[in-house]
Coordinates of C-alpha atoms and ligand atoms in Angstrom, one line a residue:
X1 CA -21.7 15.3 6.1
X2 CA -19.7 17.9 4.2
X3 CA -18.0 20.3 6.3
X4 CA -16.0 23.6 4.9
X5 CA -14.1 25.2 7.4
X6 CA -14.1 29.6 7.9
X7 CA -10.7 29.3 5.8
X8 CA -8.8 26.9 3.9
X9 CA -5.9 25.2 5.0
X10 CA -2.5 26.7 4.0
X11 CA -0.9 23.2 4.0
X12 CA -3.6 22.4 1.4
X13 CA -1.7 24.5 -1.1
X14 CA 0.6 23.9 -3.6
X15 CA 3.5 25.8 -5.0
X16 CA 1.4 26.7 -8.2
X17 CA -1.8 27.6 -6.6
X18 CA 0.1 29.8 -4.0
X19 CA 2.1 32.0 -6.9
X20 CA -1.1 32.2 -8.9
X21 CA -3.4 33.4 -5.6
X22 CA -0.3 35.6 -4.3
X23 CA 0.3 37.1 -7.8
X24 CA -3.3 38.3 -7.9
X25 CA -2.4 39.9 -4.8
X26 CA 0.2 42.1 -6.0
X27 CA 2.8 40.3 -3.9
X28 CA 6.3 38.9 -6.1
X29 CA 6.5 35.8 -7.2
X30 CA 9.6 34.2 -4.9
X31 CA 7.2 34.8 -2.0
X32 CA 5.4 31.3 -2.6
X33 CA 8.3 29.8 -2.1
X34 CA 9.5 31.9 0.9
X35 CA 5.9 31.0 3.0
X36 CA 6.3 27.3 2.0
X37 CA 9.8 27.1 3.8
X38 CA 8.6 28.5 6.9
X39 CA 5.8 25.9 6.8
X40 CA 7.9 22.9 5.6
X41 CA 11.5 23.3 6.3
X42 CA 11.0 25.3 9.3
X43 CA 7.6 24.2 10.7
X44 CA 7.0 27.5 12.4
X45 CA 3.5 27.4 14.8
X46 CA 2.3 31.3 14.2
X47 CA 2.4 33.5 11.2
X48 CA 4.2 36.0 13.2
X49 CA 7.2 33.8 13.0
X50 CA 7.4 34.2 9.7
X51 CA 10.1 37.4 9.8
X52 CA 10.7 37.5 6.2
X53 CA 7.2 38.1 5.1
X54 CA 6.0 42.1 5.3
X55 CA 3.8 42.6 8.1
X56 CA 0.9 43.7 6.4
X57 CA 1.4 40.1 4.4
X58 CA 1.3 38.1 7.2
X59 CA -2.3 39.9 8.2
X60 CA -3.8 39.2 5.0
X61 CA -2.3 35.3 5.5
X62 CA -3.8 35.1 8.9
X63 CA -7.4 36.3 7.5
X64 CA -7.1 33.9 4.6
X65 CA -6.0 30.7 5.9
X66 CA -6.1 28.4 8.9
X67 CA -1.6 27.4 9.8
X68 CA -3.2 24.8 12.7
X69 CA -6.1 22.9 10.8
X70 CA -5.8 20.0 13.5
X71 CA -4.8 20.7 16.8
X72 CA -2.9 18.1 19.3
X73 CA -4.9 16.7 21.7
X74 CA -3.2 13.9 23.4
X75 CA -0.3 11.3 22.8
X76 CA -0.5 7.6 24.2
X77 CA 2.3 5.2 24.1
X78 CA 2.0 1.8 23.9
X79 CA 5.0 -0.6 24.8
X80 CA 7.8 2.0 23.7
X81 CA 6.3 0.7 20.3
X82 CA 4.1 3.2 19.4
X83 CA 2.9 7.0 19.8
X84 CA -1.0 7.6 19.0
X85 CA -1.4 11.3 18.6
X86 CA -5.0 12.2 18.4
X87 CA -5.6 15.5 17.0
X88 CA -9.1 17.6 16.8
X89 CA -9.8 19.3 13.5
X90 CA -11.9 22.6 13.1
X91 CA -15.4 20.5 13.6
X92 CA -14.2 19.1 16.6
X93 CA -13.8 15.8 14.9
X94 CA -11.4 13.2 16.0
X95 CA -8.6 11.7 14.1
X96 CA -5.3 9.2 14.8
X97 CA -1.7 9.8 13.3
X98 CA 0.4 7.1 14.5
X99 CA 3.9 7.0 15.0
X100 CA 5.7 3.5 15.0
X101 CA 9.3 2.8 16.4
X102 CA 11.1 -0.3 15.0
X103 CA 14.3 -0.3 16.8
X104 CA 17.2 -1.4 14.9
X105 CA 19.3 -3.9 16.8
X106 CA 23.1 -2.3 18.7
X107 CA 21.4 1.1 18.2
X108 CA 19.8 3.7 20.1
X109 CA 16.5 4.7 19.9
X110 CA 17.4 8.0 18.3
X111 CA 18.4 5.3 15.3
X112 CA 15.0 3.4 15.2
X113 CA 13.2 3.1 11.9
X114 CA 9.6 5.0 12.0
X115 CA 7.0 4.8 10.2
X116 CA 4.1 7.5 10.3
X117 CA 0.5 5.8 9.7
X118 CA -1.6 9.0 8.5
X119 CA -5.4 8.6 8.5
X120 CA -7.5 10.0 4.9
X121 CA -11.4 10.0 6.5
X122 CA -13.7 10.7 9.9
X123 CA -15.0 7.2 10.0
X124 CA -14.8 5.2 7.1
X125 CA -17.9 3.9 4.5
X126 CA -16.6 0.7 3.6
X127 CA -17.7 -1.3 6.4
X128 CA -15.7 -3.9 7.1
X129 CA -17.3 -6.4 9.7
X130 CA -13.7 -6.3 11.8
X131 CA -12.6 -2.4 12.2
X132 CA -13.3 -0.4 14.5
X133 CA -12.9 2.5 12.1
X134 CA -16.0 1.5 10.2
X135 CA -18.0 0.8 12.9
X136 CA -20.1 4.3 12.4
X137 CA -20.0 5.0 9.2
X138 CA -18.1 7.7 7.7
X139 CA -18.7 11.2 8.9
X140 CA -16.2 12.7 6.6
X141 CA -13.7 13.1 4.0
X142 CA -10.4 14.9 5.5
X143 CA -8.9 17.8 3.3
X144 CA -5.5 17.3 1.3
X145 CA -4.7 20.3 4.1
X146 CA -5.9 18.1 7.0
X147 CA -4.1 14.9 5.7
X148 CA -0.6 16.7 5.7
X149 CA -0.9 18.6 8.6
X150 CA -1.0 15.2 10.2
X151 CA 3.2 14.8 8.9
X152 CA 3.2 18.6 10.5
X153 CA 2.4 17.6 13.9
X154 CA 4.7 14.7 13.8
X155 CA 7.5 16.4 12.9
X156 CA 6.7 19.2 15.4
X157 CA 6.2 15.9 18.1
X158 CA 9.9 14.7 16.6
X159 CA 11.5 18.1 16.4
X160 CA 10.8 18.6 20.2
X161 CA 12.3 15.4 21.2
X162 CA 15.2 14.8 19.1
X163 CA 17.9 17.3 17.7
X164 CA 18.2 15.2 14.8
X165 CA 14.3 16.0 13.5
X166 CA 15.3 19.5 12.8
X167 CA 18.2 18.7 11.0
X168 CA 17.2 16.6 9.2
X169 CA 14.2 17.9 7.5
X170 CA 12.0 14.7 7.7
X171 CA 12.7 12.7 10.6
X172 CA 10.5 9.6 9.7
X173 CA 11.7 6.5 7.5
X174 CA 8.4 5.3 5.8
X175 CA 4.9 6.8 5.5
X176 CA 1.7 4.4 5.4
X177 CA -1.8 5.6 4.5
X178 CA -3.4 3.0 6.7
X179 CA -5.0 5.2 9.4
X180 CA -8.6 5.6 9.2
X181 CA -10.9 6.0 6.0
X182 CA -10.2 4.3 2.9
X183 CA -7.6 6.8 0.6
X184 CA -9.0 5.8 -2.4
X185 CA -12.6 6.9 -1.6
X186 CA -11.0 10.6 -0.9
X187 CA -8.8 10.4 -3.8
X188 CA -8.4 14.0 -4.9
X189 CA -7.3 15.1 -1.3
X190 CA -5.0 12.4 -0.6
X191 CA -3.1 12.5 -4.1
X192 CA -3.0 16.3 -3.7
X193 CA -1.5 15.8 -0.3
X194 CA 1.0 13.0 -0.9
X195 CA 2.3 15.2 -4.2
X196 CA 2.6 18.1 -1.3
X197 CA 4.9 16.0 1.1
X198 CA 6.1 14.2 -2.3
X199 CA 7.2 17.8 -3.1
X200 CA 10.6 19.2 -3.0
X201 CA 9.3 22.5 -1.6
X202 CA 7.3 20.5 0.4
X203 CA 8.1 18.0 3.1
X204 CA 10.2 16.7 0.2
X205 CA 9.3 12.8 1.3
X206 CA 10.2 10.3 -1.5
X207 CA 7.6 8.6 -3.1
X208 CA 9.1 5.2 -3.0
X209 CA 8.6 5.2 1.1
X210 CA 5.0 6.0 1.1
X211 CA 2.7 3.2 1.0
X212 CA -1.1 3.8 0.2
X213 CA -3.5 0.6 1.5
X214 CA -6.7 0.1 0.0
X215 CA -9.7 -2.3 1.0
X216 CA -9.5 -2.8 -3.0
X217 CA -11.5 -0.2 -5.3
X218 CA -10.5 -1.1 -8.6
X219 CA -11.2 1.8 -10.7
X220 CA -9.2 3.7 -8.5
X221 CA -6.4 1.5 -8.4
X222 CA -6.9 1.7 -12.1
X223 CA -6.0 5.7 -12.1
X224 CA -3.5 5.3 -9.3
X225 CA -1.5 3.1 -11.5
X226 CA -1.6 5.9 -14.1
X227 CA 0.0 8.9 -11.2
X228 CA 3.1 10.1 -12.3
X229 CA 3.8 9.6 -8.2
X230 CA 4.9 5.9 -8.1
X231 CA 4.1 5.4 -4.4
X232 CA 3.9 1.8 -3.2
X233 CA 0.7 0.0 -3.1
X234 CA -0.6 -2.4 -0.5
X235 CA -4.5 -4.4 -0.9
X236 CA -6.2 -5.6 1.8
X237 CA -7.3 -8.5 0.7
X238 CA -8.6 -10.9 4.5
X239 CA -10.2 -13.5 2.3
X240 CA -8.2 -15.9 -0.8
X241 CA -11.7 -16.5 -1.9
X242 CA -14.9 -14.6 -2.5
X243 CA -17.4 -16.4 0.1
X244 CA -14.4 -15.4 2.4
X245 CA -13.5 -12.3 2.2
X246 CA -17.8 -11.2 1.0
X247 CA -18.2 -12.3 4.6
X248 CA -16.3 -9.4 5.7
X249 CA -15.4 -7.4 3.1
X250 CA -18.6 -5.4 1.7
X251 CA -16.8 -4.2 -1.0
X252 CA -16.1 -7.4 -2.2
X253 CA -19.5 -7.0 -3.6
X254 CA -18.7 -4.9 -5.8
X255 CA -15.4 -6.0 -6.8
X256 CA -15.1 -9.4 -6.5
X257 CA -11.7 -10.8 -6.6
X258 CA -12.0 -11.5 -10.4
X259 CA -12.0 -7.8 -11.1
X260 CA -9.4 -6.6 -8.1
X261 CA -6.5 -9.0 -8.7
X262 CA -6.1 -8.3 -12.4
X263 CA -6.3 -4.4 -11.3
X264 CA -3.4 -5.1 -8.7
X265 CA -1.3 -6.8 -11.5
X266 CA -1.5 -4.2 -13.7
X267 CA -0.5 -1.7 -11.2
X268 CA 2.3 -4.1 -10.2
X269 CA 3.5 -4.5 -13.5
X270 CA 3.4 -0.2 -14.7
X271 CA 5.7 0.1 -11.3
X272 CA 7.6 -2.9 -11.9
X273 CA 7.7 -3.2 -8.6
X274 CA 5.8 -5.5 -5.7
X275 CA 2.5 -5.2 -4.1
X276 CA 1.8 -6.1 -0.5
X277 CA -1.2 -8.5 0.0
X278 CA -2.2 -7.7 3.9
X279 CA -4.1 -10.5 5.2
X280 CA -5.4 -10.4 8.6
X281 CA -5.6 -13.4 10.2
X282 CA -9.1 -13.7 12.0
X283 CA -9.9 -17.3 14.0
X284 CA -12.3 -19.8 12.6
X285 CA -13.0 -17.0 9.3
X286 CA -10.0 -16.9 7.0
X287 CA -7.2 -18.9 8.9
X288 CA -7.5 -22.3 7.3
X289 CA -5.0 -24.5 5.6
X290 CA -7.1 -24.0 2.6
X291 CA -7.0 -20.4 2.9
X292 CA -3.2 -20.5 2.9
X293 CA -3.2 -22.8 -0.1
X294 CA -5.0 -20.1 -2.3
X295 CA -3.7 -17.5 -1.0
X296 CA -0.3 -18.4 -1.8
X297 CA -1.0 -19.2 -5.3
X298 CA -2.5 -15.9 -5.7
X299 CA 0.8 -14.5 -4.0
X300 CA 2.6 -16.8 -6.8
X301 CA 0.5 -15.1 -9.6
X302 CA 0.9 -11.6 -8.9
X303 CA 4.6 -11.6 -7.9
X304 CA 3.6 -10.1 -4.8
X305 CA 4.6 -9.9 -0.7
X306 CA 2.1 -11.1 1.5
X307 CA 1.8 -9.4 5.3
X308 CA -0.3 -11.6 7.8
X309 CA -1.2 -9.9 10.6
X310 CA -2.6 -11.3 13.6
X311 CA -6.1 -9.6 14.3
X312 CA -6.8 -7.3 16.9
X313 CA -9.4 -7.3 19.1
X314 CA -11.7 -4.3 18.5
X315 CA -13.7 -3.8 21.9
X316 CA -17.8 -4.6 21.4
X317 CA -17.3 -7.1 18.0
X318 CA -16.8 -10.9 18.4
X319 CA -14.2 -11.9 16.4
X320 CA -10.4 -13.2 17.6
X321 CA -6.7 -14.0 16.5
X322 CA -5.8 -17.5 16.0
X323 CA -3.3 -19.4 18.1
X324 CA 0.5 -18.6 17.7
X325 CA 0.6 -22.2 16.5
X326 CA -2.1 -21.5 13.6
X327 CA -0.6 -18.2 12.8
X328 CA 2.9 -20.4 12.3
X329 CA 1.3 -22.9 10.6
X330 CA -0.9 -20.4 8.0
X331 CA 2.3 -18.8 7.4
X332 CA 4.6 -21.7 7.0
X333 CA 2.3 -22.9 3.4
X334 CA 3.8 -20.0 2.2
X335 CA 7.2 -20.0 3.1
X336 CA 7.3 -23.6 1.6
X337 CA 6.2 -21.9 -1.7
X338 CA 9.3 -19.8 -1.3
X339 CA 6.6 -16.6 -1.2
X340 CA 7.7 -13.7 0.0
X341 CA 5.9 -13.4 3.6
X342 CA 6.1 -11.9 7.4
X343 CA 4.4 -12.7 10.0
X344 CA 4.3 -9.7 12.7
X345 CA 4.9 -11.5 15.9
X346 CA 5.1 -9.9 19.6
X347 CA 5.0 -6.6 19.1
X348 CA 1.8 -6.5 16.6
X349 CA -0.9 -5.9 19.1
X350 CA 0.9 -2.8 19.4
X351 CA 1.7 -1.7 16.0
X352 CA -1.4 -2.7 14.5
X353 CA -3.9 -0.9 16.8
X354 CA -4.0 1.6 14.8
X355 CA -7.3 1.9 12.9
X356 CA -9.2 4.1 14.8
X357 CA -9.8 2.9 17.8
X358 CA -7.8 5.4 20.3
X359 CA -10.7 7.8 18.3
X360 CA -13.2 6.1 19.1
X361 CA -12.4 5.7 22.3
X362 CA -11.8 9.2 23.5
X363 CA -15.6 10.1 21.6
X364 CA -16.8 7.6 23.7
X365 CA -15.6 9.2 26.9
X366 CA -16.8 12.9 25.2
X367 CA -20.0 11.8 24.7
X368 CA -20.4 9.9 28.1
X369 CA -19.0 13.2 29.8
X370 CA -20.9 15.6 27.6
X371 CA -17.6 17.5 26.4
Ligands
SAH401 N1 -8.9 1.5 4.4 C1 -7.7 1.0 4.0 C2 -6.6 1.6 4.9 C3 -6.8 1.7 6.4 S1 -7.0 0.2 7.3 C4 -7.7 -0.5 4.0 O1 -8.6 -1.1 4.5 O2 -6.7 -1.0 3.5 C5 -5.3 -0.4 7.4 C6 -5.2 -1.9 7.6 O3 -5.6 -2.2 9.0 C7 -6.1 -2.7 6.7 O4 -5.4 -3.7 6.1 C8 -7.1 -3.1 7.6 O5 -7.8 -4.2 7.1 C9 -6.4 -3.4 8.9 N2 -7.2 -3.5 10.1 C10 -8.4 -3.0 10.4 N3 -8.9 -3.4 11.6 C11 -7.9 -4.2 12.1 C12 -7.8 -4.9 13.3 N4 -8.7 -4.9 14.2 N5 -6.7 -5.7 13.5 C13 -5.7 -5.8 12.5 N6 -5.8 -5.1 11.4 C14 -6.8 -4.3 11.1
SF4_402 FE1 -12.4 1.2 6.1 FE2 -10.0 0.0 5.8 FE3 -11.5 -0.3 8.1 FE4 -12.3 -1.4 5.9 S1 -10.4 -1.9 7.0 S2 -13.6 -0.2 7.3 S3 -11.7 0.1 4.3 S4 -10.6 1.6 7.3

C-alpha cells in the first residue's frame, strides 16, 4: 500500500529542512530561501528556470528531488461552476483538486470567489456507505509534497488564465480539505503541508481561509485543537443520532457522538471561533423532522454553523436527495431556532461533486481500455 517515490518531492520541504540539507551541501544559507521563491512566488515548471541558482546546483536539485510530483491530466467543467483537475502522481494513481467559482453579483468572473477543494488520500478507509471516494478502500496516503502540489497546479491552471493570478501571489479565496481521503487519518502530511502553504515563504495562504473536514476522529481532533495553525474546522456529522449516522458512518463505531461532540466543543472553544456541522441530506435516512429537531439542538449546544447539503448521486449505490420541499422544510427547524444554517440550492450538484468521483471514473475507463 505504501509507495515511496525514486525522489522526494521538493514541495514537501520546508524552509528548515531545506537550509539544514543544503548546508550539509556546502551551498550558503540564503539559497533555501532563493529555491523556495522560484517554486512559490514564481511557480516555475523546470529547474532550468531557476537562473539564480549555479548550474552545477540545479543538477544536484534535479537528481535529488521530483519539481512535478503530480502531473495534469485533464480539466472538466461543470456548469461554469466548477473546474475538476485530475492529476496522476508518480504511481500512476489518480487524484481530484477542484476548483469552485462563486460569482459575486455586478462582477466579472475575474472577481468570483474560489475556493480550492484539495484531496489528502488515494481512496479513503473510512467507508462511508454514500461516497464514492470510499467505495474501494484506501490505496494510499498522499505525501505533504503531493497535497501541495495540488495548490501548484491550480495556480499554474489560474496564472494561465488570468493576469491577476501572477500578481497576486495566490489567486484563490478559501481552501477546503474536503477532496478525497480523510485528513486526519494522514495527519503528519497534511499538517506539514497546510504549515507549507500557511508559510510566508511558502504559498503564504492564511490559516483562517483553510478549512480541514473530518468524518470525526476524535483523538485527532484532540491534537488539531492543540496546532499552533488555527485553521477552521468542519465535522461531518450525516446522522443527529447514533442509530443514524452508525448506519452510514463506520466510524461512528468508534466514536460515537458522545465522544465526538465534546471533542468539537473543545476545539471550538481553544479557537473561539465556530465549527461547521455538514449534514448531508440523504432521502428516507437522515431527513426527518426529528432529525432536524436534534440536530438543531446540537447546533444550539456547540455554538456552531450547520451546512445541509443535498446528496449526490454516486453512480452504482442506491441512495437519493430529498425533495426541494423536504430539503426546505429540514432546513426551516433550524432557521426557526435562529441557528446559523445554509442550504446549497441550484448550483450544489455541481459544487459538491467533488469526492472522488471524476477519479473513479476516469480508472474506470483505464481499466476498461487497459491503459
Ligand atoms: N473525509 C472528510 C473530507 C472529505 S469528504 C470528511 O468526510 O469530512 C468532504 C465532504 O463531502 C464530507 O462532508 C462528505 O461527507 C461529503 N460527501 C461525500 N460524498 C458525498 C455525496 N455523494 N454527496 C454530497 N456530499 C458528499
Ligand atoms: Fe472518506 Fe470522507 Fe468519503 Fe467518508 S465521506 S468515505 S471519510 S472521504
Amino acid at each position: 500500500m505504501a509507495y515511496t517515490p525514486a525522489k522526494p518531492a521538493i514541495h514537501g520541504e520546508t524552509l528548515d529542512s531545506l537550509t539544514a540539507l543544503l548546508k550539509e551541501h556546502g551551498q550558503p544559507a540564503f539559497r533555501a530561501r532563493q529555491l523556495l521563491e522560484w517554486l512559490y512566488k514564481k511557480r516555475v515548471g523546470s529547474w532550468d528556470e531557476m537562473t539564480n541558482l549555479p548550474r552545477p546546483f540545479r543538477t544536484w536539485l534535479a537528481e535529488t528531488f521530483e519539481l512535478t510530483p503530480t502531473a495534469f491530466l485533464l480539466t472538466k467543467q461543470s456548469e461554469d461552476v466548477t473546474d475538476k483537475l485530475l492529476l496522476e502522481l508518480g504511481d500512476r494513481s489518480l487524484i481530484e483538486t477542484v476548483i469552485i467559482r462563486a460569482p459575486q453579483l455586478g462582477v466579472g468572473q475575474d472577481k468570483s470567489r474560489k475556493t480550492i477543494c484539495i484531496s489528502t488520500q488515494v481512496g479513503c478507509a473510512m467507508g462511508c456507505k454514500f461516497c464514492a471516494s470510499g467505495l474501494e478502500g484506501l490505496k494510499r496516503n498522499l505525501s505533504a509534497g503531493e497535497i501541495v502540489h495540488q495548490l501548484i497546479q491550480v495556480c499554474r491552471q489560474e496564472d494561465a488564465r488570468t493576469p491577476r493570478a501572477r500578481a497576486e501571489l495566490v489567486s484563490f479565496d478559501n481552501l477546503v480539505v474536503m477532496g478525497m481521503g480523510e485528513p486526519l487519518h494522514n495527519y503528519d502530511a497534511i499538517m506539514r503541508a497546510l504549515t507549507i502553504l500557511n508559510a510566508e515563504w511558502g504559498l503564504g495562504f492564511g490559516a483562517r481561509r483553510i478549512t480541514l473536514s473530518t468524518s470525526g476522529l476524535v483523538p485527532k481532533i484532540r491534537q488539531l485543537a492543540d496546532e499552533p495553525l488555527g485553521i477552521r474546522l468542519a465535522i461531518s456529522l450525516h446522522g443527529a443520532t447514533d442509530e443514524v449516522r452508525e448506519q452510514i458512518m463506520p466510524v461512528n463505531k468508534k466514536w460515537p457522538l458522545a465522544e465526538l461532540l465534546p471533542a468539537v466543543r473543545e476545539f471550538s472553544e481553544k479557537h473561539g471561533r465556530m465549527v461547521t456541522l455538514e449534514f448531508i441530506l440523504i432521502a428516507e435516512i437522515n431527513d426527518s423532522l426529528d432529525q432536524a429537531e436534534k440536530l438543531r439542538d446540537i447546533a444550539l449546544d456547540l455554538h456552531a454553523h450547520v451546512n445541509l447539503i443535498p446528496y449526490n448521486t454516486v453512480e452504482g449505490l442506491p441512495w437519493k436527495r430529498p425533495s426541494l420541499t423536504r430539503q426546505e422544510r429540514f432546513a426551516r427547524v433550524l432557521e426557526d431556532a435562529d441557528v446559523s444554517v445554509t442550504l446549497r440550492r441550484e448550483k450544489g450538484h455541481a459544487i459538491d461533486a467533488a469526492c472522488g468521483q471524476l477519479r473513479l471514473k476516469t480508472e474506470k475507463a483505464r481499466e476498461a481500455a487497459l491503459i
